Coordinates of C-alpha atoms and ligand atoms in Angstrom, one line a residue:
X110 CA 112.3 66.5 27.7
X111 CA 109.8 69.0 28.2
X112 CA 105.9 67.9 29.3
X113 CA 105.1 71.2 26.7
X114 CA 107.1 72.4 24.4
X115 CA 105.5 75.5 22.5
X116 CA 107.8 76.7 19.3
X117 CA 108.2 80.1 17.7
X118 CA 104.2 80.4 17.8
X119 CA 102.8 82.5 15.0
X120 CA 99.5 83.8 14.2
X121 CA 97.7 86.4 12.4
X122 CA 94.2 87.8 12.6
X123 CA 94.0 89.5 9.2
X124 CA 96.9 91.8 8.9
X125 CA 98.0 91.6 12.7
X126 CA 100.4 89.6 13.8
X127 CA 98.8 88.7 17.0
X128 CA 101.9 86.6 18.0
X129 CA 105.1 86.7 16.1
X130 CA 107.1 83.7 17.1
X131 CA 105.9 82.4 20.5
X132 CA 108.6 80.4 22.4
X133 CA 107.8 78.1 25.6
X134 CA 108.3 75.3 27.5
X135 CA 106.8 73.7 31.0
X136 CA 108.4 70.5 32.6
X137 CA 106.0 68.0 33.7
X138 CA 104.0 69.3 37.3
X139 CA 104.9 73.3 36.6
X140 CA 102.8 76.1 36.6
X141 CA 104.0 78.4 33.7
X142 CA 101.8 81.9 33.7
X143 CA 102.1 84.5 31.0
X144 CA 101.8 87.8 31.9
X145 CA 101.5 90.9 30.0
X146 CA 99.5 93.5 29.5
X147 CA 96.0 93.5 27.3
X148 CA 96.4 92.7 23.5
X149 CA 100.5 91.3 24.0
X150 CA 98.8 87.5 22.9
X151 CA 98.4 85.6 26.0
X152 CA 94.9 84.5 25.5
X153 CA 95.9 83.9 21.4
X154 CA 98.5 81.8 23.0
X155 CA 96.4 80.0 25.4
X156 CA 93.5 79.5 22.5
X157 CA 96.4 77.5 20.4
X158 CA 97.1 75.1 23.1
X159 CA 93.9 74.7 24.1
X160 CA 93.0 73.8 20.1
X161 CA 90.5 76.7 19.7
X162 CA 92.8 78.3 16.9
X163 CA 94.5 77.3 14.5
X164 CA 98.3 78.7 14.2
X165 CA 99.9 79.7 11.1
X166 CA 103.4 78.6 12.3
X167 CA 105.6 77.0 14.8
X168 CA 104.9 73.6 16.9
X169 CA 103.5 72.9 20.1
X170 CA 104.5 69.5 21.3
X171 CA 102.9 67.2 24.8
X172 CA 105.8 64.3 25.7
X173 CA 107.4 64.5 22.5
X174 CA 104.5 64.3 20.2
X175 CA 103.1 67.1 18.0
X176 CA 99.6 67.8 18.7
X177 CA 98.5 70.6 16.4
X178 CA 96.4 68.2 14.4
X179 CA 94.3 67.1 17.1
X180 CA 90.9 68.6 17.7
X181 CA 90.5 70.6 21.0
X182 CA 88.0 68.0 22.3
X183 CA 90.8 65.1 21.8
X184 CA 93.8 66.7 23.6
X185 CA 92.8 65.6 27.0
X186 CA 93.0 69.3 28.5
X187 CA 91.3 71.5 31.0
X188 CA 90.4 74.7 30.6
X189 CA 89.2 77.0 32.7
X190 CA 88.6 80.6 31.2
X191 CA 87.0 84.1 32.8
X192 CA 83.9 83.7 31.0
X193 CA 83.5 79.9 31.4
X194 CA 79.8 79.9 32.5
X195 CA 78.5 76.9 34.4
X196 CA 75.2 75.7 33.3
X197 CA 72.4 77.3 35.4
X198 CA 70.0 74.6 35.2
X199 CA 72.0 72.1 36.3
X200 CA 73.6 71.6 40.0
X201 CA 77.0 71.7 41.3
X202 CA 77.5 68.2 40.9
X203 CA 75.8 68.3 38.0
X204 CA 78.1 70.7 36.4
X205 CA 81.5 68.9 37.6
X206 CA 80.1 65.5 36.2
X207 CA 78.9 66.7 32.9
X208 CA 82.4 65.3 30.8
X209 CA 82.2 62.2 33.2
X210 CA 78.6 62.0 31.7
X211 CA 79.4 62.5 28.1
X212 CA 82.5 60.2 28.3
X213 CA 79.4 57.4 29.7
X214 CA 81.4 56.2 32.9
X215 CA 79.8 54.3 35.1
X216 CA 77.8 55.8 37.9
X217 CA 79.7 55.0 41.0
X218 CA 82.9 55.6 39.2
X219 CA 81.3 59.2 38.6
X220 CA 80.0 60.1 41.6
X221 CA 83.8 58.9 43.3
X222 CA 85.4 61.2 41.0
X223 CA 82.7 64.3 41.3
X224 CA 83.5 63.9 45.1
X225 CA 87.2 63.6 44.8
X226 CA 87.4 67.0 42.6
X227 CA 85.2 68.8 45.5
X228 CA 86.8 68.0 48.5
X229 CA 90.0 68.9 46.0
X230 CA 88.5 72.4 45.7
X231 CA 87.0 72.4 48.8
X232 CA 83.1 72.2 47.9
X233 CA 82.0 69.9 49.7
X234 CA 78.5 69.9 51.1
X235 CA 77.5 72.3 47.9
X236 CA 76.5 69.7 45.5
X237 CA 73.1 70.2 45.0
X238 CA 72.9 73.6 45.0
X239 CA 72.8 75.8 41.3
X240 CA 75.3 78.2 40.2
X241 CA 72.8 80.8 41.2
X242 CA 72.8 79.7 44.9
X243 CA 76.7 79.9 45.4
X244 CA 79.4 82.9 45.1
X245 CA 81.6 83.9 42.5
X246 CA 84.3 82.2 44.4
X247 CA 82.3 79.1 44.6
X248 CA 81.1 78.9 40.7
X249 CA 85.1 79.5 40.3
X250 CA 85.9 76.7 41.6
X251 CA 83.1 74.6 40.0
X252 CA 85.0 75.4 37.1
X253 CA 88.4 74.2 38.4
X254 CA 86.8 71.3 39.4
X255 CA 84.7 70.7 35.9
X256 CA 88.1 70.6 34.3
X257 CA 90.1 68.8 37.1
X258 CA 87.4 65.6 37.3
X259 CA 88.2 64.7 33.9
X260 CA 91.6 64.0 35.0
X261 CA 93.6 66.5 32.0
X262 CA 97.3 65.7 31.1
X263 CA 97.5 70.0 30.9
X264 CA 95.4 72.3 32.7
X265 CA 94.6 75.7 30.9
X266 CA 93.8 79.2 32.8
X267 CA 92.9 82.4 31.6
X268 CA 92.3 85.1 34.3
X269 CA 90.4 82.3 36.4
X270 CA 90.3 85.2 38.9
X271 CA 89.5 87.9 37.4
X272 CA 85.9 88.6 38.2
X273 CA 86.4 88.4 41.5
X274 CA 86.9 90.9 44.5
X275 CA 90.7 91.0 45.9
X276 CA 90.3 89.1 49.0
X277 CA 88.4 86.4 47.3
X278 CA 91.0 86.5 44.5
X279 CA 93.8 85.6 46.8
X280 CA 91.8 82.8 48.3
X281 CA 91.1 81.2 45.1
X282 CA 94.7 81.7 43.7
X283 CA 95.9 79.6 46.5
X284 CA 93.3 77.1 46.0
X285 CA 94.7 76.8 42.7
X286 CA 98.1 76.5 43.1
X287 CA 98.1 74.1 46.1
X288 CA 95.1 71.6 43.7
X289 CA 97.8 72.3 40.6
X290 CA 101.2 70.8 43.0
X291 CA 98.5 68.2 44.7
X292 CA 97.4 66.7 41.8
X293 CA 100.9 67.4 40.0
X294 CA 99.5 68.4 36.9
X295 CA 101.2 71.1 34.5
X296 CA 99.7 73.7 33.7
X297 CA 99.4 77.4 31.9
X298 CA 98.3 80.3 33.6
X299 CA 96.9 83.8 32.1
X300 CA 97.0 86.9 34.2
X301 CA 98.3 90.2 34.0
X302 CA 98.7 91.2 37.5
X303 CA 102.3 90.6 37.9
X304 CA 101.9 89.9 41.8
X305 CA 99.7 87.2 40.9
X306 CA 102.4 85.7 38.5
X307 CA 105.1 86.1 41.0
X308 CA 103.7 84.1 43.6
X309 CA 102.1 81.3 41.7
X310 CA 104.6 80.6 39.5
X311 CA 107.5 77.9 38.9
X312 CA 108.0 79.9 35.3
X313 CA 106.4 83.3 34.0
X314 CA 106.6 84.7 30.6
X315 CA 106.2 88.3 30.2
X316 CA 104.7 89.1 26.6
X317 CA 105.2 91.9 24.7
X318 CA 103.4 92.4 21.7
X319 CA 103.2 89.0 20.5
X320 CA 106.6 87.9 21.6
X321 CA 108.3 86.4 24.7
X322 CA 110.4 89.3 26.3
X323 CA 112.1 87.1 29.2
X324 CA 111.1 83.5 29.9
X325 CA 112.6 82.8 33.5
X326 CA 111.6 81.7 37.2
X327 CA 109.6 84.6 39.5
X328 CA 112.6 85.7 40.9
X329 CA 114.9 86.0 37.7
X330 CA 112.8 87.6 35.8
X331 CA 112.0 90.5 39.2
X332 CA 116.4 90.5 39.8
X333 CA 117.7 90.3 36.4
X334 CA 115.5 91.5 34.0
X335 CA 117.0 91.3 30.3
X336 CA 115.1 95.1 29.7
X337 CA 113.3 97.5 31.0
X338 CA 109.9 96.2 29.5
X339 CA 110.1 93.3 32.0
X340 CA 111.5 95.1 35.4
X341 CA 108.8 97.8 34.7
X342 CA 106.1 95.3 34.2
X343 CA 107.0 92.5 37.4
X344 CA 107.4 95.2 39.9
X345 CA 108.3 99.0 41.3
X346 CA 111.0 99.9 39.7
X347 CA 113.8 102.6 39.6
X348 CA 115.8 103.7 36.4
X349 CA 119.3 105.7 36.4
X350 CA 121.3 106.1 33.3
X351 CA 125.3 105.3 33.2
X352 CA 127.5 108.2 32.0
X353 CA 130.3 104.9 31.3
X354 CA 130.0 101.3 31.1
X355 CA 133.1 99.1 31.5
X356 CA 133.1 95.2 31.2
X357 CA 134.7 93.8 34.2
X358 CA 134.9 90.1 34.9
X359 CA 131.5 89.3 36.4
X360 CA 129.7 92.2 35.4
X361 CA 130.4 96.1 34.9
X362 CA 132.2 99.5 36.5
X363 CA 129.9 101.9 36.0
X364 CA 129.2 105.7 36.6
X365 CA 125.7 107.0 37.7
X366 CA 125.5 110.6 38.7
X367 CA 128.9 111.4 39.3
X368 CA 129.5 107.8 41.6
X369 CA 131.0 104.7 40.5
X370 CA 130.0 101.5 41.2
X371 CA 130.5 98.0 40.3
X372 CA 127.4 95.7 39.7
X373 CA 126.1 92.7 37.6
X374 CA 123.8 92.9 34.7
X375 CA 123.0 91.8 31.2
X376 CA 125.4 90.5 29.6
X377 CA 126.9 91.9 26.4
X378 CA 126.1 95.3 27.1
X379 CA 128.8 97.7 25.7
X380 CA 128.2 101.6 25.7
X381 CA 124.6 102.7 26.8
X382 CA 123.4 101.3 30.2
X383 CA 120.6 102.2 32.6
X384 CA 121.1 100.5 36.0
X385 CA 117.7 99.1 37.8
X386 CA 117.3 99.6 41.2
X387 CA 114.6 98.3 43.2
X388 CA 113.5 99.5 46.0
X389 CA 115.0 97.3 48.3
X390 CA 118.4 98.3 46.5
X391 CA 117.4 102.1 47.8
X392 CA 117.6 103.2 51.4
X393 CA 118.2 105.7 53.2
X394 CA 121.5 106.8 54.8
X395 CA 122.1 107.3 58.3
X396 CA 125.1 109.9 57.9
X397 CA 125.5 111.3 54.7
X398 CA 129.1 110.4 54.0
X399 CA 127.4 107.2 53.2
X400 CA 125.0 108.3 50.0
X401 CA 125.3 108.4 46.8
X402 CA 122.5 111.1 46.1
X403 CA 121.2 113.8 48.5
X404 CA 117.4 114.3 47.4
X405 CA 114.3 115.9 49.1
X406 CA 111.1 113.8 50.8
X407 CA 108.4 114.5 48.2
X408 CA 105.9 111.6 49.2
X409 CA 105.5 109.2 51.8
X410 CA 103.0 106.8 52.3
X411 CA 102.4 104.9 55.3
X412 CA 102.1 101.1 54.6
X413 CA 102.0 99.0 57.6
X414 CA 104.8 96.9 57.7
X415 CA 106.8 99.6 55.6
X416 CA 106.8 103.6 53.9
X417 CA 106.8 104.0 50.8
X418 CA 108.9 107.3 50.0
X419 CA 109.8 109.2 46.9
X420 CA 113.0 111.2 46.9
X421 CA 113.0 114.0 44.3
X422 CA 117.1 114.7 43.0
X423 CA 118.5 117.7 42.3
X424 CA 118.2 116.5 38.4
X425 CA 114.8 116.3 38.7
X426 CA 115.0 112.4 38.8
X427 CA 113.0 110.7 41.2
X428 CA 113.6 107.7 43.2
X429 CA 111.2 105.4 44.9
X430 CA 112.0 103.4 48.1
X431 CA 110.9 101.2 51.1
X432 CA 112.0 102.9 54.3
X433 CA 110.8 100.9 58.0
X434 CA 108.1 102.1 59.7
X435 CA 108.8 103.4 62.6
X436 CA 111.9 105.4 60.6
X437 CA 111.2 109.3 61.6
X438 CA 110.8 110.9 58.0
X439 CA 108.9 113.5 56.8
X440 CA 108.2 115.0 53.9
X441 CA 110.3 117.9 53.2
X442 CA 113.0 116.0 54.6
X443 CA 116.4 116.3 53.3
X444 CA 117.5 113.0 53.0
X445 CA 120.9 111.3 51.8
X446 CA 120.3 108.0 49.3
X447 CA 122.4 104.5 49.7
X448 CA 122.7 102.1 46.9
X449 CA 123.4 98.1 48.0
X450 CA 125.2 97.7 44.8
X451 CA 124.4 93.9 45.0
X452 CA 120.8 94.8 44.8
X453 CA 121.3 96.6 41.4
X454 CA 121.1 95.3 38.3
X455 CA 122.5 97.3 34.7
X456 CA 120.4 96.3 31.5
X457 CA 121.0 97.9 28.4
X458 CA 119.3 101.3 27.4
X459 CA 116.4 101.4 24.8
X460 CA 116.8 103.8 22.3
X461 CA 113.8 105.8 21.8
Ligands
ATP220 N1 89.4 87.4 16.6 C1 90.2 88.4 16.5 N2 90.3 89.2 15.4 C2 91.2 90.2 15.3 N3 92.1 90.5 16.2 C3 92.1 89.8 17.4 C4 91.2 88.7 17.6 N4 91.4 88.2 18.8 C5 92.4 88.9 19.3 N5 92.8 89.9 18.5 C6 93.9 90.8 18.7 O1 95.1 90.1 18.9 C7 95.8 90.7 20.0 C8 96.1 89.7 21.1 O2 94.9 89.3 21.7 P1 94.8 88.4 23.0 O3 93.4 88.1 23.2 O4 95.7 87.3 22.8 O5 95.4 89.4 24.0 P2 95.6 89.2 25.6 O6 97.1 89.3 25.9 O7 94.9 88.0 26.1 O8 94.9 90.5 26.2 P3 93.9 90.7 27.5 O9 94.8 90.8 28.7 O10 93.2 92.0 27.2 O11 93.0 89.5 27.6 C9 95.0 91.9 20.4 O12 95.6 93.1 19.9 C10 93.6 91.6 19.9 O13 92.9 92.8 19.7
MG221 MG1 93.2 87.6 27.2

């Protein structure tokens, strides 16, 4: 049985359907994120399990039981949001034992627990200064630990991270994934940087307006996306469209400007096709009896550990690819293309 079960979610603000049958579940100890991009209904989502809103359909369940009755401040959750401010007047400590306060535990009980959820997000030695007096990192995690001391059965996040700088962002995100698996605690995660949600996550959601487009671990959802919504939004992406499908046991024979191949994809796909290639799919070929497409170097940026290099075809298509550092390429280049047919994946085609 799931720890969370969310079912086909509804709710409307007015006339918009902000979500239109929301659909999600996270086993007891996962972090599940949502990711999409502004307005799709993450936040709406998060509000509904957090008991802020009210939906006007579906279920949300915790162990088996429904909880939509319950009042927000009688589900036993944490929640940590962007704009959570910490109170100014009162100190670190102060702000991480305010629940612990309200709830009337005993003193030496409280102060165990305050410094159990510091050293768990690494404050210690800042308890008695004020929000004021620490960094936007810090009052972050003052936060985490505000909702972690009270010991929740789910843990709630929307963009924790996002009023911070990038380096500071990644340090934080780590914090929070290694307190989430310490502690064991579910959890639901808001973001909509895709990078983020890749490398946090046991399960992402990617939203579209108002609905679940793929539910699936990181790397499903990056490999075998169900559309093109999803591979464009969880990574770089390249798009070809198939002149002929054929089912074949195990996936499909296809044809992509004038070559055929034979690769895996969605299944149920029967006439129009676009085939997804990553960039790792994509490299260049050292003779070009090996490639599939003979382009022209348009761009290439150097990236450290790799270039980045788009090949303009002869179509006018463009294809984007990783190519080692030290490779001698230049723009201009004439350069042949090589497909690692394992590496693609065929979804079907929207229809504009
Ligand atoms: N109180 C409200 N009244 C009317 N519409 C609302 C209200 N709150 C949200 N919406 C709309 O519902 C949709 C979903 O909003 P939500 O806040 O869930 O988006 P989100 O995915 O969290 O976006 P963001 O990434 O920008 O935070 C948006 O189109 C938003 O404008
Ligand atoms: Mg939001």
């Amino acid at each position: 049985m799931a720890a969370v079960e969310v079912r086909d979610l509804r709710k409307r603000y007015g006339s918009f359907l902000a979500l239109d049958g929301v659909s999600l579940t996270a086993q007891t100890g996962q972090l599940v994120t949502l990711l999409g991009p502004s307005g799709c209904g993450k936040s709406t989502t998060l509000r509904c399990l957090a008991g802020f809103l009210d939906p006007d359909g579906g279920s949300i369940s915790i162990d088996g039981s429904d909880i939509l009755g319950v009042p927000a401040n009688r589900r036993g959750f944490g929640v940590v949001f962007q704009n959570y401010a910490l109170f100014p007047h009162m100190t670190v400590a102060g702000n991480i034992g305010y629940g612990l306060k309200l709830q009337k535990r005993p003193k030496t009980e409280m102060a165990e627990r305050i410094a159990d959820a510091m050293r768990l997000v690494r404050l210690q030695g800042l308890e008695d200064r004020y929000p004021r007096q620490i960094s936007g990192g810090q009052q972050q995690r003052v936060a985490l630990a505000r909702a972690l001391v009270l010991r929740p059965r789910l843990l709630l996040l929307d963009e924790p991270l996002a009023n911070l700088d990038a380096r500071l962002r990644d340090e934080v995100r780590w914090l929070i994934r290694d307190v989430q698996q310490e502690s064991g605690i579910t959890a639901f995660y808001v973001t909509h940087d895709q990078s983020e949600a890749m490398a946090m996550s046991d399960m992402v959601a990617v939203m579209k307006e108002g609905r679940v487009a793929q539910f699936a671990t990181p790397r499903e959802i990056y490999q075998k996306p169900v559309e093109r919504y999803v591979a464009d939004f969880t990574g770089e992406a390249n798009f070809l469209s198939c002149t002929r499908v054929a089912p074949v046991a195990g996936g499909y024979d296809i044809e992509v400007a004038g070559a055929h191949l034979r690769v895996a994809g969605v299944p149920g796909i029967r006439d129009r096709a676009e085939l997804l290639l990553r960039p790792e799919a994509l490299s260049i070929a050292p003779d070009t009896g090996q490639a599939l497409f003979q382009g022209r170097v348009e761009k290439l940026a150097f990236l450290g550990a790799s270039q980045h290099c788009e090949v303009r075809l002869p179509d006018g298509g463009a294809l984007k690819l990783a190519v080692q550092a030290n490779r001698p390429v230049g723009v201009g280049d004439q350069a042949g293309i090589r497909i690692d047919s394992e590496h693609a994946w065929l979804m079907p085609e929207v229809r504009q």
